[in-house]
Amino acid sequence: AIDPQFEDNREVVDEHEGHKVWGPVDEPEQLGIHGTHVAVDFDICLADGACLEDCPVDVFEWTDTPGHPESEIKADPVNEAQCIDCMLCVDVCPVDAIDVDPG
Ligand code: SF4
Ligand code: F3S
Ligand code: ZN
């Protein structure tokens, strides 16, 4: 599961589509965590797609991650600023790849 303390335990190494990327990153095998308020651990996501289907405000879009061992697409939190903290994505992800911090 994603580390809920990732902001303490990781460093920001990049930016992508307007959100932060928390390392370590070693492409294509290791991709880190994308987003902060809505955070997706790309190294855990296996492209189930429930988060994209269920998010009521369309926070997520697919992004291509060719060569990653778990899946070659990931749910990217491109609209994390629109999140309404319903926690549905956290509940439906089968591998607990998503962390949302209500604030
Ligand atoms: Fe979307 Fe709700 Fe997840 Fe926020 S908590 S990203 S609104 S499903
Ligand atoms: Fe990935 Fe979980 Fe969404 S596996 S596509 S973050 S439901
Ligand atoms: Zn991203």
Short mmCIF file of C-alpha atoms and ligand atoms in Angstrom, two decimals:
data_model
loop_
_atom_site.label_atom_id
_atom_site.label_comp_id
_atom_site.label_asym_id
_atom_site.label_seq_id
_atom_site.Cartn_x
_atom_site.Cartn_y
_atom_site.Cartn_z
CA ALA A 1 0.00 0.00 0.00
CA ILE A 2 1.00 3.63 -0.48
CA ASP A 3 2.93 5.11 2.46
CA PRO A 4 0.57 7.68 4.07
CA GLN A 5 3.67 9.46 5.45
CA PHE A 6 5.22 9.82 1.99
CA GLU A 7 5.61 13.59 2.38
CA ASP A 8 7.98 12.98 5.31
CA ASN A 9 9.70 9.94 3.84
CA ARG A 10 10.26 11.03 0.24
CA GLU A 11 11.64 14.00 -1.69
CA VAL A 12 10.05 15.89 -4.56
CA VAL A 13 12.13 15.03 -7.62
CA ASP A 14 10.01 16.32 -10.50
CA GLU A 15 6.77 17.89 -11.63
CA HIS A 16 4.24 16.34 -14.02
CA GLU A 17 1.03 17.82 -15.42
CA GLY A 18 1.00 20.44 -12.66
CA HIS A 19 1.56 18.10 -9.71
CA LYS A 20 4.58 16.93 -7.78
CA VAL A 21 6.45 13.67 -8.27
CA TRP A 22 7.86 12.13 -5.08
CA GLY A 23 10.90 9.91 -5.65
CA PRO A 24 12.83 7.83 -5.90
CA VAL A 25 12.36 7.61 -9.66
CA ASP A 26 14.40 5.35 -11.92
CA GLU A 27 12.51 5.05 -15.22
CA PRO A 28 11.00 2.94 -16.52
CA GLU A 29 10.90 0.51 -13.58
CA GLN A 30 10.52 2.94 -10.67
CA LEU A 31 8.15 5.89 -11.05
CA GLY A 32 7.46 7.20 -7.53
CA ILE A 33 4.28 8.88 -6.28
CA HIS A 34 2.33 11.40 -8.40
CA GLY A 35 0.35 14.14 -6.68
CA THR A 36 0.16 15.35 -3.09
CA HIS A 37 -3.44 16.00 -1.98
CA VAL A 38 -4.44 13.09 -4.21
CA ALA A 39 -1.39 10.85 -4.34
CA VAL A 40 -1.03 7.75 -6.53
CA ASP A 41 1.88 5.39 -6.00
CA PHE A 42 2.72 4.55 -9.61
CA ASP A 43 4.85 1.62 -8.46
CA ILE A 44 1.76 -0.01 -6.89
CA CYS A 45 -0.97 0.99 -9.41
CA LEU A 46 -1.76 -1.89 -11.77
CA ALA A 47 -4.25 0.00 -13.92
CA ASP A 48 -7.42 -1.41 -12.37
CA GLY A 49 -9.30 1.73 -13.45
CA ALA A 50 -11.89 1.87 -10.65
CA CYS A 51 -10.60 5.26 -9.52
CA LEU A 52 -11.11 6.76 -12.99
CA GLU A 53 -14.60 5.28 -13.24
CA ASP A 54 -15.78 6.28 -9.78
CA CYS A 55 -14.28 9.71 -9.11
CA PRO A 56 -17.25 12.13 -9.29
CA VAL A 57 -15.10 15.08 -10.41
CA ASP A 58 -12.73 13.31 -12.84
CA VAL A 59 -9.50 13.90 -10.98
CA PHE A 60 -7.71 11.07 -12.83
CA GLU A 61 -6.56 10.54 -16.40
CA TRP A 62 -4.55 7.67 -17.84
CA THR A 63 -0.89 8.33 -18.49
CA ASP A 64 1.41 5.99 -20.40
CA THR A 65 4.21 4.28 -18.49
CA PRO A 66 5.78 1.86 -20.98
CA GLY A 67 8.14 -0.64 -19.43
CA HIS A 68 6.80 -0.46 -15.87
CA PRO A 69 6.55 -3.97 -14.39
CA GLU A 70 3.05 -3.53 -12.84
CA SER A 71 1.26 -1.87 -15.78
CA GLU A 72 1.97 0.29 -18.81
CA ILE A 73 -0.69 2.90 -17.94
CA LYS A 74 -1.29 4.64 -14.60
CA ALA A 75 -4.06 6.73 -13.06
CA ASP A 76 -2.57 10.23 -12.94
CA PRO A 77 -4.19 12.79 -10.56
CA VAL A 78 -4.11 15.59 -13.13
CA ASN A 79 -7.02 17.46 -11.55
CA GLU A 80 -6.14 16.94 -7.89
CA ALA A 81 -7.17 20.52 -7.04
CA GLN A 82 -10.79 19.59 -7.82
CA CYS A 83 -10.92 16.71 -5.33
CA ILE A 84 -13.90 16.90 -2.95
CA ASP A 85 -12.47 14.37 -0.47
CA CYS A 86 -15.21 11.79 -0.98
CA MET A 87 -12.58 9.04 -0.47
CA LEU A 88 -14.20 6.76 -3.08
CA CYS A 89 -10.97 6.24 -4.98
CA VAL A 90 -9.17 5.25 -1.80
CA ASP A 91 -11.90 2.72 -1.03
CA VAL A 92 -12.14 1.15 -4.50
CA CYS A 93 -8.48 0.77 -5.42
CA PRO A 94 -7.78 -2.97 -5.03
CA VAL A 95 -4.10 -2.46 -4.24
CA ASP A 96 -4.33 0.66 -2.02
CA ALA A 97 -2.25 2.76 -4.39
CA ILE A 98 -4.05 6.04 -3.54
CA ASP A 99 -3.78 8.34 -0.52
CA VAL A 100 -6.11 11.35 -0.11
CA ASP A 101 -5.52 13.79 2.74
CA PRO A 102 -8.75 15.60 3.58
CA GLY A 103 -7.83 19.10 4.49
FE1 SF4 B 1 -12.06 11.83 -6.70
FE2 SF4 B 1 -13.19 11.43 -4.32
FE3 SF4 B 1 -10.79 10.40 -4.87
FE4 SF4 B 1 -11.03 13.02 -4.53
S1 SF4 B 1 -11.38 11.45 -2.96
S2 SF4 B 1 -9.90 11.99 -6.15
S3 SF4 B 1 -13.06 13.40 -5.41
S4 SF4 B 1 -12.74 9.86 -5.86
FE1 F3S B 2 -4.48 2.18 -10.29
FE2 F3S B 2 -5.89 1.64 -8.16
FE3 F3S B 2 -6.76 3.40 -9.90
S1 F3S B 2 -4.77 0.18 -9.39
S2 F3S B 2 -5.96 2.71 -11.83
S3 F3S B 2 -4.92 3.58 -8.65
S4 F3S B 2 -8.01 1.91 -8.82
ZN ZN B 3 1.57 12.64 -12.96
#
